[in-house]
């Protein structure tokens, strides 16, 4: 293991079941387990897998004016976001590049839970702290929160077995607080695989407990970052630092329509003017490879 790289609270569980570990965003993370990436990918597509995503960051923005403040900062609207709604959003730099893509959870009036990429927690926190007005509070909850993703067509049935009825499950891109095997969680119907799936946020001290409970529930198997990457590529989801970056604009990456700039000409947000002024130097497109060999960043086409 690399020196100075952090472990998630599930590190011992991964080692115990033979995970292949490697550094990612300064965390020791499971790349795959015994059956390999393709098997984990296919199991997620046909049944249900769990992913250790404890490395991700979680921020809380709250207080009087929080919704209006975030609406002026983030590229997609926040003011019209209903309670319990999760919205995919973007934090831009002064040049119109993407500091991070993130998901904003509207937990209560003027109270937002924001999930950010592991490598960008400090940059996101610093930018938000600089832009939020006085009276709107910002907390970094990352160290206290564990995150497990349950993904696959059988994921709802898995939660049913753990005492969560279909009526208690949140709708697509919605969230709610929910007890799962007695563990209080924020449960959202979101994910990074394109399958029916859920993301679970809870006290990091109970990470191993909930991981083991899920792993003992049929037909759940563990999956690592290797399958997570192939699954998101298959469905066309971006990864910050690859399809999105501070040098690549949302328009170049094909996310311009999500912003509805023409429909909302008077809505301003941080980086909007720079984004509109930035020349479009490239366009993201999908390609289909002829063989099984993976194409790496920088490969000639």
Short mmCIF file of C-alpha atoms in Angstrom, two decimals:
data_model
loop_
_atom_site.label_atom_id
_atom_site.label_comp_id
_atom_site.label_asym_id
_atom_site.label_seq_id
_atom_site.Cartn_x
_atom_site.Cartn_y
_atom_site.Cartn_z
CA UNK A 1 0.00 0.00 0.00
CA UNK A 2 1.18 3.54 -0.73
CA UNK A 3 2.38 5.62 2.21
CA UNK A 4 0.05 8.42 3.28
CA UNK A 5 -2.95 6.93 1.49
CA UNK A 6 -6.08 6.70 3.63
CA UNK A 7 -8.21 3.63 4.30
CA UNK A 8 -12.00 3.61 4.32
CA UNK A 9 -13.73 2.08 7.38
CA UNK A 10 -14.28 -1.04 5.24
CA UNK A 11 -10.60 -1.70 4.53
CA UNK A 12 -10.41 -4.81 6.75
CA UNK A 13 -13.56 -6.25 5.16
CA UNK A 14 -12.02 -5.90 1.69
CA UNK A 15 -8.78 -7.58 2.70
CA UNK A 16 -10.70 -10.42 4.38
CA UNK A 17 -12.50 -11.33 1.13
CA UNK A 18 -9.45 -11.04 -1.10
CA UNK A 19 -9.90 -7.66 -2.74
CA UNK A 20 -7.24 -6.32 -5.07
CA UNK A 21 -6.47 -2.90 -3.58
CA UNK A 22 -4.97 0.17 -5.22
CA UNK A 23 -4.76 3.92 -4.51
CA UNK A 24 -7.55 6.12 -5.92
CA UNK A 25 -7.97 9.81 -5.03
CA UNK A 26 -5.56 9.26 -2.10
CA UNK A 27 -7.59 6.31 -0.74
CA UNK A 28 -6.84 2.58 -0.71
CA UNK A 29 -9.79 1.23 -2.66
CA UNK A 30 -10.89 -2.22 -3.87
CA UNK A 31 -10.44 -2.51 -7.64
CA UNK A 32 -12.00 -5.97 -7.84
CA UNK A 33 -12.54 -9.17 -5.90
CA UNK A 34 -11.94 -12.82 -6.78
CA UNK A 35 -14.32 -13.16 -9.72
CA UNK A 36 -12.89 -10.16 -11.58
CA UNK A 37 -14.22 -6.95 -13.11
CA UNK A 38 -16.31 -8.49 -15.91
CA UNK A 39 -18.11 -10.82 -13.50
CA UNK A 40 -18.79 -7.95 -11.11
CA UNK A 41 -20.05 -5.79 -13.98
CA UNK A 42 -22.43 -8.52 -15.17
CA UNK A 43 -23.66 -9.31 -11.67
CA UNK A 44 -24.55 -5.64 -11.17
CA UNK A 45 -26.45 -5.65 -14.45
CA UNK A 46 -28.39 -8.84 -13.61
CA UNK A 47 -28.70 -8.98 -9.80
CA UNK A 48 -27.28 -6.63 -7.11
CA UNK A 49 -23.83 -5.48 -6.02
CA UNK A 50 -22.52 -3.31 -3.21
CA UNK A 51 -19.73 -0.78 -3.65
CA UNK A 52 -17.60 0.86 -0.95
CA UNK A 53 -17.91 4.57 -1.75
CA UNK A 54 -16.83 5.84 1.68
CA UNK A 55 -14.08 7.90 0.05
CA UNK A 56 -16.63 10.37 -1.36
CA UNK A 57 -17.10 13.74 0.31
CA UNK A 58 -20.22 15.12 1.95
CA UNK A 59 -20.85 18.79 2.70
CA UNK A 60 -23.79 20.48 4.39
CA UNK A 61 -24.95 24.00 3.46
CA UNK A 62 -27.71 25.40 5.62
CA UNK A 63 -29.21 28.47 7.24
CA UNK A 64 -31.45 31.36 6.13
CA UNK A 65 -30.83 32.08 2.44
CA UNK A 66 -29.04 28.78 1.72
CA UNK A 67 -31.22 27.93 -1.30
CA UNK A 68 -30.82 31.36 -2.89
CA UNK A 69 -27.07 31.34 -2.24
CA UNK A 70 -26.55 27.92 -3.83
CA UNK A 71 -28.74 28.98 -6.74
CA UNK A 72 -26.28 31.80 -7.47
CA UNK A 73 -23.27 29.51 -7.15
CA UNK A 74 -24.18 26.23 -8.87
CA UNK A 75 -24.78 25.84 -12.61
CA UNK A 76 -28.23 24.24 -12.26
CA UNK A 77 -31.08 25.81 -10.27
CA UNK A 78 -31.56 25.13 -6.57
CA UNK A 79 -34.41 27.49 -5.71
CA UNK A 80 -36.99 25.27 -7.42
CA UNK A 81 -35.64 22.04 -5.93
CA UNK A 82 -38.37 20.37 -3.86
CA UNK A 83 -37.78 18.74 -0.50
CA UNK A 84 -36.44 15.21 -0.84
CA UNK A 85 -35.22 15.85 -4.40
CA UNK A 86 -31.65 15.00 -5.45
CA UNK A 87 -30.30 17.08 -8.33
CA UNK A 88 -27.15 16.54 -10.38
CA UNK A 89 -25.26 19.84 -10.46
CA UNK A 90 -21.93 21.50 -11.22
CA UNK A 91 -19.53 23.88 -9.49
CA UNK A 92 -17.60 26.01 -12.00
CA UNK A 93 -14.40 27.99 -11.71
CA UNK A 94 -13.88 31.58 -12.84
CA UNK A 95 -12.97 30.37 -16.34
CA UNK A 96 -16.12 28.31 -16.84
CA UNK A 97 -14.32 25.00 -16.26
CA UNK A 98 -15.77 22.34 -13.97
CA UNK A 99 -14.33 22.21 -10.46
CA UNK A 100 -16.65 19.31 -9.69
CA UNK A 101 -19.86 17.56 -10.63
CA UNK A 102 -21.93 16.80 -7.55
CA UNK A 103 -25.40 15.90 -6.29
CA UNK A 104 -27.41 18.28 -4.13
CA UNK A 105 -29.93 16.74 -1.71
CA UNK A 106 -32.71 19.03 -0.42
CA UNK A 107 -33.09 17.62 3.10
CA UNK A 108 -35.19 20.39 4.68
CA UNK A 109 -36.04 24.04 3.98
CA UNK A 110 -32.71 25.87 3.68
CA UNK A 111 -30.77 22.69 4.46
CA UNK A 112 -28.78 20.91 1.73
CA UNK A 113 -26.59 17.80 1.77
CA UNK A 114 -24.04 17.88 -1.08
CA UNK A 115 -22.14 14.80 -2.27
CA UNK A 116 -18.84 15.58 -3.98
CA UNK A 117 -16.01 13.64 -5.58
CA UNK A 118 -13.26 12.39 -3.28
CA UNK A 119 -10.42 14.19 -5.04
CA UNK A 120 -12.28 17.52 -5.01
CA UNK A 121 -13.50 17.82 -1.41
CA UNK A 122 -11.00 20.53 -0.43
CA UNK A 123 -11.45 22.51 -3.65
CA UNK A 124 -15.25 22.36 -3.38
CA UNK A 125 -15.22 23.35 0.27
CA UNK A 126 -12.86 26.27 -0.39
CA UNK A 127 -14.90 27.58 -3.33
CA UNK A 128 -18.20 27.32 -1.47
CA UNK A 129 -16.72 28.99 1.61
CA UNK A 130 -15.51 31.87 -0.56
CA UNK A 131 -18.85 32.33 -2.34
CA UNK A 132 -21.44 31.70 0.36
CA UNK A 133 -22.78 34.87 2.02
CA UNK A 134 -22.52 35.55 5.72
CA UNK A 135 -25.16 33.67 7.67
CA UNK A 136 -25.21 30.62 5.39
CA UNK A 137 -23.25 27.86 7.12
CA UNK A 138 -20.97 25.22 5.58
CA UNK A 139 -19.92 21.97 7.26
CA UNK A 140 -17.65 19.21 5.97
CA UNK A 141 -19.26 15.94 7.13
CA UNK A 142 -16.99 13.63 5.13
CA UNK A 143 -15.08 12.09 8.05
CA UNK A 144 -18.26 11.15 9.91
CA UNK A 145 -20.24 9.60 7.07
CA UNK A 146 -19.92 6.20 5.38
CA UNK A 147 -21.40 5.52 1.96
CA UNK A 148 -22.35 2.19 0.40
CA UNK A 149 -23.96 1.93 -3.04
CA UNK A 150 -26.42 -0.91 -3.63
CA UNK A 151 -26.90 -1.23 -7.38
CA UNK A 152 -28.67 -3.62 -9.71
CA UNK A 153 -32.19 -4.75 -10.71
CA UNK A 154 -32.58 -6.78 -7.47
CA UNK A 155 -31.58 -3.88 -5.19
CA UNK A 156 -35.15 -3.00 -4.16
CA UNK A 157 -35.81 -6.64 -3.25
CA UNK A 158 -32.64 -6.62 -1.14
CA UNK A 159 -33.94 -3.65 0.83
CA UNK A 160 -37.32 -5.38 1.15
CA UNK A 161 -35.52 -8.28 2.86
CA UNK A 162 -33.97 -5.79 5.28
CA UNK A 163 -37.35 -4.43 6.33
CA UNK A 164 -37.87 -1.55 3.88
CA UNK A 165 -41.18 -1.88 2.02
CA UNK A 166 -41.65 -0.72 -1.57
CA UNK A 167 -43.84 2.10 -0.26
CA UNK A 168 -40.95 3.31 1.90
CA UNK A 169 -38.44 3.39 -0.96
CA UNK A 170 -37.71 6.84 -2.43
CA UNK A 171 -38.56 7.60 -6.06
CA UNK A 172 -35.97 8.18 -8.77
CA UNK A 173 -33.55 10.98 -7.78
CA UNK A 174 -35.35 11.39 -4.47
CA UNK A 175 -34.07 10.73 -0.95
CA UNK A 176 -35.42 10.16 2.54
CA UNK A 177 -34.21 9.18 5.98
CA UNK A 178 -34.79 5.48 6.59
CA UNK A 179 -33.89 2.77 9.09
CA UNK A 180 -32.12 -0.15 7.39
CA UNK A 181 -31.63 -3.10 9.74
CA UNK A 182 -31.90 -0.62 12.60
CA UNK A 183 -29.23 1.72 11.18
CA UNK A 184 -30.38 5.30 10.43
CA UNK A 185 -29.54 6.17 6.82
CA UNK A 186 -30.10 8.77 4.18
CA UNK A 187 -31.41 6.54 1.39
CA UNK A 188 -31.47 7.90 -2.16
CA UNK A 189 -32.50 6.29 -5.41
CA UNK A 190 -29.40 7.35 -7.25
CA UNK A 191 -26.17 5.72 -8.43
CA UNK A 192 -23.37 5.58 -10.94
CA UNK A 193 -24.26 2.42 -12.86
CA UNK A 194 -27.42 3.18 -14.84
CA UNK A 195 -29.25 0.36 -13.06
CA UNK A 196 -32.02 0.54 -10.50
CA UNK A 197 -30.06 1.30 -7.38
CA UNK A 198 -29.72 3.13 -4.10
CA UNK A 199 -27.04 5.03 -2.22
CA UNK A 200 -26.86 4.74 1.57
CA UNK A 201 -25.28 7.39 3.83
CA UNK A 202 -24.87 6.66 7.54
CA UNK A 203 -22.58 6.86 10.57
CA UNK A 204 -19.10 5.70 9.57
CA UNK A 205 -18.77 3.74 12.84
CA UNK A 206 -21.44 1.34 11.55
CA UNK A 207 -19.88 0.86 8.10
CA UNK A 208 -18.63 -2.71 8.62
CA UNK A 209 -21.91 -3.71 10.29
CA UNK A 210 -24.10 -2.60 7.38
CA UNK A 211 -21.62 -3.90 4.78
CA UNK A 212 -21.77 -7.38 6.35
CA UNK A 213 -25.56 -7.29 6.59
CA UNK A 214 -25.86 -6.42 2.91
CA UNK A 215 -23.24 -8.97 1.89
CA UNK A 216 -25.21 -11.75 3.62
CA UNK A 217 -28.41 -10.80 1.77
CA UNK A 218 -29.10 -12.66 -1.47
CA UNK A 219 -28.19 -12.01 -4.24
CA UNK A 220 -25.69 -9.34 -3.15
CA UNK A 221 -22.00 -9.58 -4.07
CA UNK A 222 -19.22 -7.00 -3.67
CA UNK A 223 -17.96 -5.00 -6.64
CA UNK A 224 -14.93 -2.74 -6.88
CA UNK A 225 -13.93 0.46 -8.66
CA UNK A 226 -13.05 -1.46 -11.82
CA UNK A 227 -16.67 -2.50 -12.41
CA UNK A 228 -17.88 0.89 -11.23
CA UNK A 229 -15.83 2.47 -14.03
CA UNK A 230 -16.96 0.06 -16.76
CA UNK A 231 -20.59 0.39 -15.67
CA UNK A 232 -20.53 4.18 -15.76
CA UNK A 233 -18.75 4.16 -19.13
CA UNK A 234 -21.33 1.79 -20.58
CA UNK A 235 -24.19 4.09 -19.61
CA UNK A 236 -22.29 7.27 -20.53
CA UNK A 237 -21.79 8.91 -17.13
CA UNK A 238 -18.79 11.27 -16.83
CA UNK A 239 -15.89 10.97 -14.41
CA UNK A 240 -14.36 14.22 -13.20
CA UNK A 241 -10.77 14.47 -14.37
CA UNK A 242 -11.66 12.61 -17.55
CA UNK A 243 -14.83 13.68 -19.38
CA UNK A 244 -15.18 16.73 -17.10
CA UNK A 245 -12.38 18.90 -15.74
CA UNK A 246 -11.37 22.46 -14.98
CA UNK A 247 -10.07 22.65 -18.55
CA UNK A 248 -13.18 21.11 -20.15
CA UNK A 249 -16.41 23.09 -20.15
CA UNK A 250 -19.90 21.66 -19.66
CA UNK A 251 -20.74 22.61 -23.24
CA UNK A 252 -17.69 20.78 -24.60
CA UNK A 253 -18.64 17.74 -22.52
CA UNK A 254 -22.20 17.75 -23.87
CA UNK A 255 -23.99 18.94 -20.72
CA UNK A 256 -25.08 22.31 -22.08
CA UNK A 257 -28.75 21.23 -22.47
CA UNK A 258 -28.96 20.44 -18.73
CA UNK A 259 -28.25 24.10 -17.93
CA UNK A 260 -31.22 25.41 -20.00
CA UNK A 261 -29.33 28.64 -20.65
CA UNK A 262 -31.69 29.85 -23.40
CA UNK A 263 -34.77 29.03 -21.33
CA UNK A 264 -33.38 30.99 -18.36
CA UNK A 265 -31.48 33.93 -19.86
CA UNK A 266 -31.70 36.02 -16.67
CA UNK A 267 -30.51 33.35 -14.26
CA UNK A 268 -26.92 34.04 -13.24
CA UNK A 269 -24.51 31.63 -11.52
CA UNK A 270 -20.81 31.56 -10.78
CA UNK A 271 -18.88 31.02 -14.02
CA UNK A 272 -21.81 31.56 -16.38
CA UNK A 273 -20.30 34.52 -18.24
CA UNK A 274 -16.96 32.74 -18.65
CA UNK A 275 -18.72 29.56 -19.80
CA UNK A 276 -20.63 31.41 -22.52
CA UNK A 277 -17.53 33.31 -23.61
CA UNK A 278 -15.28 30.24 -23.67
CA UNK A 279 -14.61 29.02 -27.25
CA UNK A 280 -15.74 25.44 -27.86
CA UNK A 281 -12.43 23.74 -28.69
CA UNK A 282 -13.62 20.11 -28.57
CA UNK A 283 -16.76 18.01 -28.33
CA UNK A 284 -17.15 14.80 -26.33
CA UNK A 285 -18.31 11.85 -28.44
CA UNK A 286 -18.70 8.14 -27.80
CA UNK A 287 -16.75 5.52 -29.73
CA UNK A 288 -17.21 1.77 -30.02
CA UNK A 289 -14.05 -0.30 -29.87
CA UNK A 290 -13.54 -3.18 -32.28
CA UNK A 291 -12.02 -5.56 -29.73
CA UNK A 292 -11.83 -6.29 -26.02
CA UNK A 293 -8.76 -4.14 -25.36
CA UNK A 294 -9.53 -1.01 -23.31
CA UNK A 295 -8.73 2.45 -24.62
CA UNK A 296 -6.72 4.47 -22.11
CA UNK A 297 -6.56 8.24 -21.70
CA UNK A 298 -4.37 9.72 -24.42
CA UNK A 299 -4.67 6.74 -26.77
CA UNK A 300 -4.58 7.51 -30.49
CA UNK A 301 -7.90 7.02 -32.30
#
